Amino acid sequence: DGRGVRMRACLSAPRVPRTARRLQSSPPRTTARTRARAMAAEPERRFVTDFFPTFVGGDEGRPGDRPLDDARVRSATEDALLILNYHLPSVTPHVWGLVHARRCVCADGGANRLYDELPTLLAARDARDVHDDDFDAFASAVRDAHVPRAIVGDLDSVRPEVLAFYQNRGCETVDLSHDQDTTDLHKAVTWLERQDEKRNRRRRILVTGALGGRFDHEMSHLSCLHAFSELEIVLVGRTSTARLIPKGLTTIVCDTNAEGPTCGLFPLLGPATVSTTGLRWNLHGQTLTFGTLISTSNRIECAEETEGTEALRTDDAARVE
């Protein structure tokens, strides 16, 4: 019906609306009553993906001007945008609009991507016919209006002229080159976490440019999800999103106009026992393990309930392109 779809993790199986999908995580070989008691003492954790643009109207299949009001359930969580050094997905301008500039951070060479690619993405989003002789002025205005709060990392990838441009406009520079044991993503998330601790808050972190590049980089990004499993982090690429589904109660709200219909569940840290509803091919207490069974090329349909241990979930996000 074009509305957002909700996935929620819980240990019991109450009746839920048709637009809800429930996801539950629990350790194997325990009774439902034991799991329910354990979950009752834990706060609900919500991973909400409501940052994709949804439009109605327009001509010839092009996006219209009015967002679909009921297309998604907005999260009450403050968001932070973290830009990595890989091609920005087309959704980046929309995410920037949801995240105040003071909550945008570039991880080292991510500043180059923001400087080089955001003007082109904005021109494409707004269907602007910017001629070559006018594009420089347009790009300059875009860059002046989109200054990140900080550039964090080794600072060995950001170009000197890009670094100077943002510094001259008040952007903070955080040189962590003394730490050669962690990636720029890890450094930037650590910095954001410490900023939040000072203000007694916790923000969801949307990481653009996190998927679609070198495989070793993608694997390090997935490792980072586990290193910061207590945080809400969503990896965003040009055609996919990925997030960690921890043990416990998790709610995921999807905008089906922009995400899916394909999705998957992967057990990265060992076997995960999972039950689902709301997928085309549901799991009923099966154990996901690499080398035997994983849930790939599955499809989001309606209400879902999932029970299992910690897993990684991915979505097809191709329709935002």
Coordinates of C-alpha atoms in Angstrom, one line a residue:
D1 CA 0.0 0.0 0.0
G2 CA 3.1 2.3 -0.2
R3 CA 3.4 2.7 3.5
G4 CA 6.5 2.1 5.6
V5 CA 7.1 -1.5 6.8
R6 CA 8.1 -2.1 10.4
M7 CA 10.3 -4.9 11.6
R8 CA 10.5 -5.5 15.3
A9 CA 12.4 -8.0 17.4
C10 CA 10.8 -9.5 20.4
L11 CA 10.6 -12.8 22.2
S12 CA 6.9 -13.2 22.4
A13 CA 4.6 -13.2 19.5
P14 CA 1.7 -10.8 20.1
R15 CA -0.6 -9.7 17.3
V16 CA 0.9 -6.9 15.3
P17 CA -0.5 -4.6 12.6
R18 CA -0.2 -5.7 9.0
T19 CA 2.3 -3.0 8.4
A20 CA 4.6 -4.2 11.2
R21 CA 7.4 -6.7 11.0
R22 CA 8.8 -8.0 14.3
L23 CA 12.4 -9.2 14.7
Q24 CA 13.4 -11.1 17.8
S25 CA 16.8 -12.2 19.0
S26 CA 17.5 -14.8 21.7
P27 CA 20.2 -17.3 22.7
P28 CA 19.6 -20.9 21.6
R29 CA 18.6 -23.7 23.9
T30 CA 16.5 -21.5 26.3
T31 CA 12.8 -21.6 26.9
A32 CA 10.5 -18.9 25.7
R33 CA 9.7 -17.9 29.3
T34 CA 13.4 -17.6 30.2
R35 CA 14.0 -15.4 27.1
A36 CA 10.9 -13.3 27.8
R37 CA 12.1 -12.6 31.4
A38 CA 15.6 -11.7 30.2
M39 CA 14.2 -9.3 27.5
A40 CA 11.8 -7.7 30.0
A41 CA 14.9 -6.4 31.9
E42 CA 16.5 -5.0 28.7
P43 CA 15.5 -1.7 27.0
E44 CA 14.0 -1.9 23.5
R45 CA 16.6 -0.9 20.9
R46 CA 15.3 0.6 17.7
F47 CA 17.2 0.7 14.4
V48 CA 15.1 2.9 12.2
T49 CA 15.8 3.5 8.5
D50 CA 13.7 6.5 7.6
F51 CA 16.2 8.6 5.7
F52 CA 15.4 7.6 2.1
P53 CA 13.5 10.1 0.0
T54 CA 10.0 9.2 -1.1
F55 CA 8.2 11.3 -3.7
V56 CA 4.8 11.3 -5.4
G57 CA 3.8 13.1 -8.5
G58 CA 6.1 14.4 -11.2
D59 CA 6.1 13.7 -14.9
E60 CA 7.6 10.8 -16.9
G61 CA 8.5 8.8 -13.8
R62 CA 10.6 11.6 -12.4
P63 CA 10.3 12.5 -8.7
G64 CA 7.7 15.0 -7.7
D65 CA 8.0 17.8 -5.2
R66 CA 5.9 16.5 -2.3
P67 CA 7.2 13.8 0.1
L68 CA 4.7 11.1 0.8
D69 CA 3.5 11.9 4.3
D70 CA 2.9 8.4 5.5
A71 CA 5.7 6.7 3.6
R72 CA 7.8 6.3 6.7
V73 CA 7.7 6.5 10.4
R74 CA 10.3 9.0 11.5
S75 CA 12.8 8.1 14.2
A76 CA 12.9 10.3 17.3
T77 CA 16.7 9.7 17.3
E78 CA 19.1 12.5 16.4
D79 CA 21.2 11.5 13.4
A80 CA 24.8 12.1 12.6
L81 CA 26.1 11.8 9.0
L82 CA 29.5 10.3 8.5
I83 CA 31.0 10.5 5.0
L84 CA 33.7 8.0 3.9
N85 CA 36.1 8.2 1.0
Y86 CA 34.0 6.4 -1.6
H87 CA 31.4 7.4 -4.1
L88 CA 28.5 9.1 -2.4
P89 CA 25.1 7.5 -2.9
S90 CA 22.4 9.7 -4.6
V91 CA 20.5 9.7 -1.3
T92 CA 23.3 11.9 0.3
P93 CA 21.6 15.3 -0.3
H94 CA 18.4 14.0 1.3
V95 CA 20.3 12.7 4.4
W96 CA 22.1 16.0 4.7
G97 CA 18.7 17.7 4.8
L98 CA 17.7 15.5 7.8
V99 CA 21.0 16.0 9.6
H100 CA 22.1 19.5 10.7
A101 CA 25.5 20.5 9.3
R102 CA 26.8 20.5 12.9
R103 CA 26.2 16.7 13.0
C104 CA 28.1 15.9 9.7
V105 CA 31.6 14.5 9.9
C106 CA 34.0 13.5 7.1
A107 CA 36.4 10.7 7.7
D108 CA 39.6 11.9 6.1
G109 CA 39.2 11.6 2.3
G110 CA 35.4 11.7 2.7
A111 CA 35.9 15.5 2.6
N112 CA 37.1 15.1 -1.0
R113 CA 33.9 13.2 -1.9
L114 CA 31.7 15.9 -0.3
Y115 CA 33.6 18.6 -2.1
D116 CA 33.7 16.9 -5.5
E117 CA 30.5 14.9 -5.7
L118 CA 27.8 16.8 -3.7
P119 CA 27.3 19.6 -6.3
T120 CA 26.7 17.0 -9.1
L121 CA 24.3 15.0 -6.9
L122 CA 22.3 18.2 -6.0
A123 CA 22.1 19.2 -9.6
A124 CA 20.8 15.8 -10.6
R125 CA 18.4 15.7 -7.7
D126 CA 16.9 19.1 -8.6
A127 CA 17.0 18.3 -12.3
R128 CA 19.0 21.4 -12.9
D129 CA 20.3 22.1 -16.4
V130 CA 23.6 23.6 -15.3
H131 CA 25.8 24.6 -18.2
D132 CA 29.5 24.1 -18.0
D133 CA 30.2 27.8 -17.7
D134 CA 27.6 28.1 -14.8
F135 CA 28.5 24.9 -13.0
D136 CA 31.6 26.4 -11.2
A137 CA 29.4 29.1 -9.6
F138 CA 26.7 26.6 -8.7
A139 CA 29.3 24.2 -7.2
S140 CA 30.9 27.0 -5.2
A141 CA 27.5 27.9 -3.7
V142 CA 26.8 24.3 -2.8
R143 CA 30.2 23.9 -1.1
D144 CA 29.8 27.1 0.9
A145 CA 26.4 25.8 2.1
H146 CA 27.5 22.3 3.0
V147 CA 30.4 22.6 5.5
P148 CA 30.9 19.6 7.8
R149 CA 31.5 20.0 11.5
A150 CA 34.8 18.1 11.5
I151 CA 37.2 16.2 9.3
V152 CA 38.6 13.3 11.4
G153 CA 41.2 10.7 10.7
D154 CA 44.8 10.3 9.5
L155 CA 44.4 13.3 7.2
D156 CA 46.6 11.6 4.6
S157 CA 43.9 11.3 2.0
V158 CA 42.1 14.6 2.1
R159 CA 43.6 17.0 -0.5
P160 CA 45.3 20.1 0.9
E161 CA 43.1 22.6 -1.0
V162 CA 40.0 20.8 0.2
L163 CA 41.2 20.8 3.8
A164 CA 42.0 24.5 3.6
F165 CA 38.6 25.3 2.1
Y166 CA 36.7 23.7 4.9
Q167 CA 39.0 25.0 7.6
N168 CA 38.6 28.5 6.4
R169 CA 34.8 28.1 6.9
G170 CA 35.0 26.9 10.5
C171 CA 35.4 23.1 10.0
E172 CA 37.3 21.5 12.8
T173 CA 40.3 19.3 12.0
V174 CA 41.0 16.2 14.1
D175 CA 44.4 14.7 13.3
L176 CA 44.5 11.1 14.7
S177 CA 47.5 10.0 12.6
H178 CA 49.2 8.8 15.8
D179 CA 46.8 5.9 15.8
Q180 CA 47.8 3.4 13.1
D181 CA 45.8 0.5 14.4
T182 CA 42.3 1.6 13.5
T183 CA 40.6 2.7 10.3
D184 CA 39.3 6.2 9.6
L185 CA 35.8 4.9 10.1
H186 CA 36.7 3.6 13.5
K187 CA 38.4 6.9 14.4
A188 CA 35.5 9.0 13.3
V189 CA 32.9 6.8 15.1
T190 CA 35.0 7.0 18.3
W191 CA 35.2 10.8 18.0
L192 CA 31.4 11.1 17.5
E193 CA 30.8 8.8 20.5
R194 CA 33.0 10.9 22.7
Q195 CA 31.2 14.1 21.6
D196 CA 27.9 12.5 22.5
E197 CA 29.2 11.4 25.9
K198 CA 30.1 15.0 26.7
R199 CA 26.5 16.0 26.0
N200 CA 24.9 12.9 27.5
R201 CA 23.2 11.9 24.3
R202 CA 23.4 9.1 21.7
R203 CA 22.9 9.6 18.0
R204 CA 22.2 7.2 15.2
I205 CA 25.1 7.3 12.7
L206 CA 24.4 7.1 9.0
V207 CA 27.6 6.2 7.1
T208 CA 27.6 7.0 3.4
G209 CA 30.1 5.5 1.0
A210 CA 30.4 2.5 3.3
L211 CA 29.4 -0.2 0.7
G212 CA 30.3 -0.9 -2.9
G213 CA 34.1 -0.3 -2.8
R214 CA 37.0 -2.6 -2.0
F215 CA 36.0 -5.8 -0.4
D216 CA 38.6 -5.4 2.4
H217 CA 37.2 -2.0 3.2
E218 CA 33.6 -3.4 3.3
M219 CA 34.7 -6.1 5.7
S220 CA 36.4 -3.6 8.0
H221 CA 33.2 -1.6 8.0
L222 CA 31.2 -4.7 9.0
S223 CA 33.8 -5.3 11.7
C224 CA 33.2 -1.8 12.9
L225 CA 29.5 -2.5 13.3
H226 CA 30.5 -5.2 15.8
A227 CA 33.1 -3.1 17.5
F228 CA 30.4 -0.4 18.2
S229 CA 27.5 -2.8 18.6
E230 CA 26.0 -0.6 21.3
L231 CA 25.5 2.2 18.8
E232 CA 23.0 2.5 16.0
I233 CA 25.0 2.5 12.8
V234 CA 23.6 2.1 9.3
L235 CA 26.0 1.6 6.4
V236 CA 24.7 3.2 3.2
G237 CA 25.9 2.4 -0.3
R238 CA 24.6 3.2 -3.8
T239 CA 22.5 0.0 -4.0
S240 CA 22.4 -1.4 -0.4
T241 CA 22.2 -0.6 3.3
A242 CA 23.4 -2.8 6.1
R243 CA 23.0 -2.8 9.8
L244 CA 23.7 -5.0 12.8
I245 CA 20.7 -6.7 14.4
P246 CA 21.8 -7.3 18.0
K247 CA 20.5 -9.8 20.5
G248 CA 17.5 -8.3 22.1
L249 CA 14.4 -6.4 20.9
T250 CA 15.0 -4.5 17.6
T251 CA 12.6 -2.4 15.5
I252 CA 13.4 -1.6 11.9
V253 CA 11.1 0.7 9.9
C254 CA 11.6 0.5 6.2
D255 CA 10.4 2.8 3.5
T256 CA 9.2 0.3 0.9
N257 CA 9.0 3.0 -1.8
A258 CA 12.8 3.3 -1.6
E259 CA 14.1 0.2 0.0
G260 CA 13.8 -3.4 -1.0
P261 CA 12.1 -5.5 -2.0
T262 CA 15.1 -7.8 -1.5
C263 CA 16.8 -8.2 1.8
G264 CA 19.0 -10.7 3.6
L265 CA 20.1 -12.0 7.1
F266 CA 23.7 -13.1 7.7
P267 CA 25.3 -14.6 10.8
L268 CA 28.7 -13.0 10.9
L269 CA 29.9 -14.2 14.3
G270 CA 28.8 -17.8 14.3
P271 CA 25.5 -19.7 14.1
A272 CA 22.3 -17.6 14.6
T273 CA 18.9 -19.2 15.3
V274 CA 16.2 -17.2 13.5
S275 CA 12.4 -17.2 13.1
T276 CA 10.7 -14.6 10.8
T277 CA 7.3 -13.6 9.5
G278 CA 6.7 -11.0 6.8
L279 CA 9.3 -12.3 4.3
R280 CA 8.6 -14.2 1.1
W281 CA 10.7 -17.1 2.5
N282 CA 10.3 -17.1 6.2
L283 CA 12.6 -18.8 8.7
H284 CA 11.1 -21.0 11.4
G285 CA 13.7 -21.6 14.1
Q286 CA 16.4 -22.5 11.5
T287 CA 20.1 -21.8 12.3
L288 CA 21.9 -19.6 9.9
T289 CA 25.5 -20.5 9.4
F290 CA 28.0 -19.8 6.6
G291 CA 28.6 -22.9 4.6
T292 CA 25.1 -24.2 5.1
L293 CA 22.1 -21.9 5.3
I294 CA 21.9 -18.1 5.0
S295 CA 19.0 -15.9 4.0
T296 CA 19.9 -14.1 0.8
S297 CA 17.7 -12.7 -2.0
N298 CA 14.7 -12.8 0.4
R299 CA 11.9 -10.3 -0.1
I300 CA 10.1 -7.9 2.2
E301 CA 6.3 -8.5 2.1
C302 CA 4.3 -7.5 5.2
A303 CA 4.4 -8.1 9.0
E304 CA 7.5 -9.9 10.2
E305 CA 8.5 -11.5 13.4
T306 CA 12.1 -12.7 13.8
E307 CA 13.7 -14.6 16.6
G308 CA 17.4 -15.3 16.8
T309 CA 20.9 -14.4 17.8
E310 CA 23.0 -11.5 16.6
A311 CA 22.9 -11.1 12.8
L312 CA 23.6 -8.6 10.0
R313 CA 20.7 -7.4 7.8
T314 CA 21.0 -5.9 4.4
D315 CA 18.5 -4.1 2.2
D316 CA 18.3 -3.5 -1.6
A317 CA 18.3 0.3 -2.0
A318 CA 18.7 0.5 -5.7
R319 CA 15.5 2.5 -6.1
V320 CA 17.0 5.6 -4.6
E321 CA 19.3 6.0 -7.6

